[in-house]
Coordinates of C-alpha atoms (C1' of nucleotides) in Angstrom, one line a residue:
Chain A
M5 CA -34.0 -44.9 45.2
E6 CA -33.7 -45.4 48.8
I7 CA -35.8 -46.7 51.0
K8 CA -36.6 -43.8 53.0
E9 CA -38.1 -42.3 49.5
V10 CA -39.9 -45.4 49.0
F11 CA -41.6 -45.1 52.7
A12 CA -42.1 -41.3 52.5
Q13 CA -44.4 -42.2 49.3
N14 CA -46.3 -45.0 51.0
L15 CA -46.7 -42.7 53.7
R16 CA -48.0 -40.2 52.2
A17 CA -50.5 -42.4 50.0
A18 CA -51.8 -44.2 52.6
R19 CA -52.1 -41.2 54.6
Q20 CA -54.3 -39.4 52.1
Q21 CA -55.6 -43.0 51.0
K22 CA -57.2 -42.1 54.9
G23 CA -58.0 -39.0 54.0
L24 CA -56.2 -37.7 57.1
S25 CA -53.9 -34.3 57.9
Q26 CA -50.8 -35.1 58.7
E27 CA -51.6 -33.3 62.5
E28 CA -53.8 -36.4 62.6
L29 CA -52.1 -38.9 61.8
A30 CA -49.6 -37.4 64.0
H31 CA -51.8 -37.2 66.9
R32 CA -53.6 -40.4 66.3
A33 CA -49.7 -42.5 65.8
E34 CA -48.6 -39.4 68.9
I35 CA -45.3 -38.5 66.7
D36 CA -44.5 -34.9 66.5
R37 CA -46.3 -33.2 63.5
T38 CA -43.3 -32.0 61.6
Y39 CA -41.7 -34.9 62.3
I40 CA -44.2 -36.6 59.9
S41 CA -43.6 -33.7 57.5
S42 CA -40.0 -34.4 57.7
L43 CA -40.8 -38.2 56.4
E44 CA -42.7 -37.7 54.0
R45 CA -39.6 -35.6 52.3
S46 CA -37.7 -37.7 52.9
I47 CA -35.3 -36.3 55.3
Y48 CA -34.7 -39.1 58.0
N49 CA -34.4 -43.0 58.0
A50 CA -37.4 -43.5 60.6
S51 CA -36.9 -46.4 62.7
I52 CA -38.6 -49.6 62.7
D53 CA -41.1 -48.5 66.0
V54 CA -41.9 -45.2 64.2
V55 CA -43.1 -47.6 60.6
E56 CA -45.0 -49.7 63.3
R57 CA -47.1 -46.8 65.7
L58 CA -47.8 -44.8 61.4
A59 CA -49.2 -48.3 60.2
I60 CA -51.4 -49.4 63.2
A61 CA -52.5 -45.8 63.3
L62 CA -53.0 -46.1 59.2
E63 CA -54.2 -49.6 59.6
I64 CA -52.1 -51.3 57.6
Q65 CA -48.5 -53.2 58.0
A66 CA -45.5 -51.8 59.4
A67 CA -43.9 -54.4 55.7
D68 CA -46.4 -52.3 53.2
L69 CA -44.6 -49.3 54.1
L70 CA -41.4 -50.5 52.9
R71 CA -42.9 -51.9 49.8
R72 CA -41.0 -50.8 46.4
P73 CA -43.6 -49.9 43.9
P74 CA -43.3 -53.4 41.2
S75 CA -41.8 -51.2 38.9
D76 CA -38.8 -50.1 41.1
T77 CA -38.0 -54.0 42.0
Chain B
M1 CA -44.4 -58.2 71.1
E2 CA -42.7 -55.3 70.1
I3 CA -41.4 -54.9 66.2
K4 CA -37.7 -54.8 67.4
E5 CA -38.5 -58.7 68.3
V6 CA -40.0 -59.1 65.7
F7 CA -37.3 -58.2 63.3
A8 CA -35.0 -59.9 65.2
Q9 CA -36.5 -63.3 65.2
N10 CA -36.9 -62.5 61.8
L11 CA -33.4 -61.4 60.9
R12 CA -32.2 -64.7 63.2
A13 CA -33.8 -67.1 61.4
A14 CA -32.6 -65.7 57.6
R15 CA -29.1 -65.3 58.4
Q16 CA -29.3 -69.3 60.0
Q17 CA -31.6 -70.3 57.1
K18 CA -28.8 -68.8 54.4
G19 CA -26.5 -70.8 56.5
L20 CA -24.3 -67.5 57.5
S21 CA -22.6 -66.5 60.5
Q22 CA -23.1 -63.1 62.8
E23 CA -19.7 -62.2 61.1
E24 CA -20.2 -63.3 57.5
L25 CA -23.8 -61.2 57.3
A26 CA -21.7 -58.4 58.9
H27 CA -19.0 -58.6 56.3
R28 CA -22.0 -58.5 53.8
A29 CA -24.0 -55.6 54.5
E30 CA -20.9 -53.7 55.6
I31 CA -22.3 -53.6 58.9
D32 CA -20.3 -54.0 62.3
R33 CA -20.5 -58.0 63.9
T34 CA -21.1 -56.6 67.8
Y35 CA -24.3 -54.9 66.6
I36 CA -26.0 -57.1 64.7
S37 CA -25.4 -59.2 67.2
S38 CA -27.5 -56.6 68.9
L39 CA -30.3 -56.5 67.0
E40 CA -30.5 -60.0 67.0
R41 CA -31.0 -59.6 71.3
S42 CA -33.4 -57.0 70.3
I43 CA -31.8 -54.2 72.0
Y44 CA -32.3 -51.8 69.2
N45 CA -34.9 -50.6 67.5
A46 CA -33.2 -50.1 63.6
S47 CA -33.2 -47.8 61.0
I48 CA -35.3 -48.7 57.5
D49 CA -31.7 -48.2 55.7
V50 CA -30.3 -50.9 58.1
V51 CA -33.2 -53.4 57.7
E52 CA -32.8 -52.4 53.8
R53 CA -29.2 -53.4 53.8
L54 CA -29.5 -56.9 55.5
A55 CA -32.6 -57.5 53.4
I56 CA -30.5 -57.2 50.4
A57 CA -27.1 -59.6 52.1
L58 CA -29.4 -61.2 52.9
E59 CA -31.2 -61.5 49.5
I60 CA -34.6 -61.0 50.9
Q61 CA -37.0 -57.9 50.8
A62 CA -37.1 -55.9 53.4
A63 CA -40.7 -56.0 54.6
D64 CA -40.4 -59.1 54.9
L65 CA -38.0 -58.3 58.1
L66 CA -40.6 -57.0 59.6
R67 CA -43.3 -59.2 58.4
R68 CA -45.0 -60.6 62.0
P69 CA -45.2 -64.5 62.5
P70 CA -49.4 -65.6 61.6
S71 CA -50.1 -67.3 65.5
D72 CA -48.7 -63.3 66.8
T73 CA -52.0 -61.0 64.0
Chain C
dT14 C1' -18.7 -67.8 66.9
dT15 C1' -21.7 -64.9 69.6
dG16 C1' -22.7 -62.0 73.7
dT17 C1' -22.0 -57.9 76.3
dG18 C1' -20.1 -53.5 78.6
dA19 C1' -18.3 -49.4 78.2
dC20 C1' -17.9 -45.8 75.5
dT21 C1' -18.3 -42.3 71.9
dT22 C1' -20.5 -40.0 67.8
dG23 C1' -24.5 -39.3 64.5
dT24 C1' -29.2 -38.9 63.8
dA25 C1' -33.6 -39.5 64.8
dG26 C1' -37.1 -37.4 67.1
dT27 C1' -39.1 -33.1 70.0
dC28 C1' -41.1 -28.9 70.2
dC29 C1' -41.4 -24.0 69.6
dG30 C1' -41.6 -20.8 66.1
dT31 C1' -42.5 -18.2 61.4
dT32 C1' -43.9 -18.6 56.4
Chain D
dC7 C1' -52.9 -27.6 55.8
dA8 C1' -48.3 -27.5 54.5
dA9 C1' -43.1 -26.5 54.2
dC10 C1' -39.2 -25.0 57.2
dG11 C1' -36.0 -23.3 60.4
dG12 C1' -33.5 -23.4 65.0
dA13 C1' -32.5 -25.7 69.3
dC14 C1' -32.5 -28.9 71.9
dT15 C1' -32.8 -33.8 74.0
dA16 C1' -33.5 -39.3 72.6
dC17 C1' -31.3 -42.9 71.2
dA18 C1' -29.2 -45.9 67.4
dA19 C1' -25.4 -46.2 65.2
dG20 C1' -21.0 -47.6 65.4
dT21 C1' -16.1 -49.2 67.7
dC22 C1' -13.2 -52.3 70.8
dA23 C1' -11.5 -55.9 74.7
dC24 C1' -12.9 -59.4 76.4
dA25 C1' -15.5 -63.8 78.2

DNA sequence: TTGTGACTTGTAGTCCGTT
DNA sequence: CAACGGACTACAAGTCACA
């Protein structure tokens, strides 16, 4: 499993946990709505500043968005 | 402090902890030596696949390379 | 052994839309 | 509300010569 897939899953899970739509998250993180959609579908390898902006908007640690599930380690 | 600076410091610290030169790490991670030099000088916002390749070469977690020092939180 | 400048190429990231 | 397309711009990715 590639890191961008891990990131995609963590991102979607964290966003839904907060009850946010892609558009609301996009606004908070100042990132394009369609790009967040792409990230959740594992299209791109986000750069670390995008990871951090999303983490801040989601009120979690940037490192948490890259954390692999226990079953995968 | 920007995330790329956090990453740069963590990268250099982890590399030196392993007693590796930039060139040796470059070889292990299959990344150009001068690019690693750039990353350690906070030139770029690395993408998450590069972060992971370096983490694997350093035998640490990708998330650890993004972790901010306690004094910074 | 590492830093740096100059450069090219590939992909990250934006903005418009439709389904 | 989200998936998806095309066309674009910005910047990461990768290479080289040299200090």
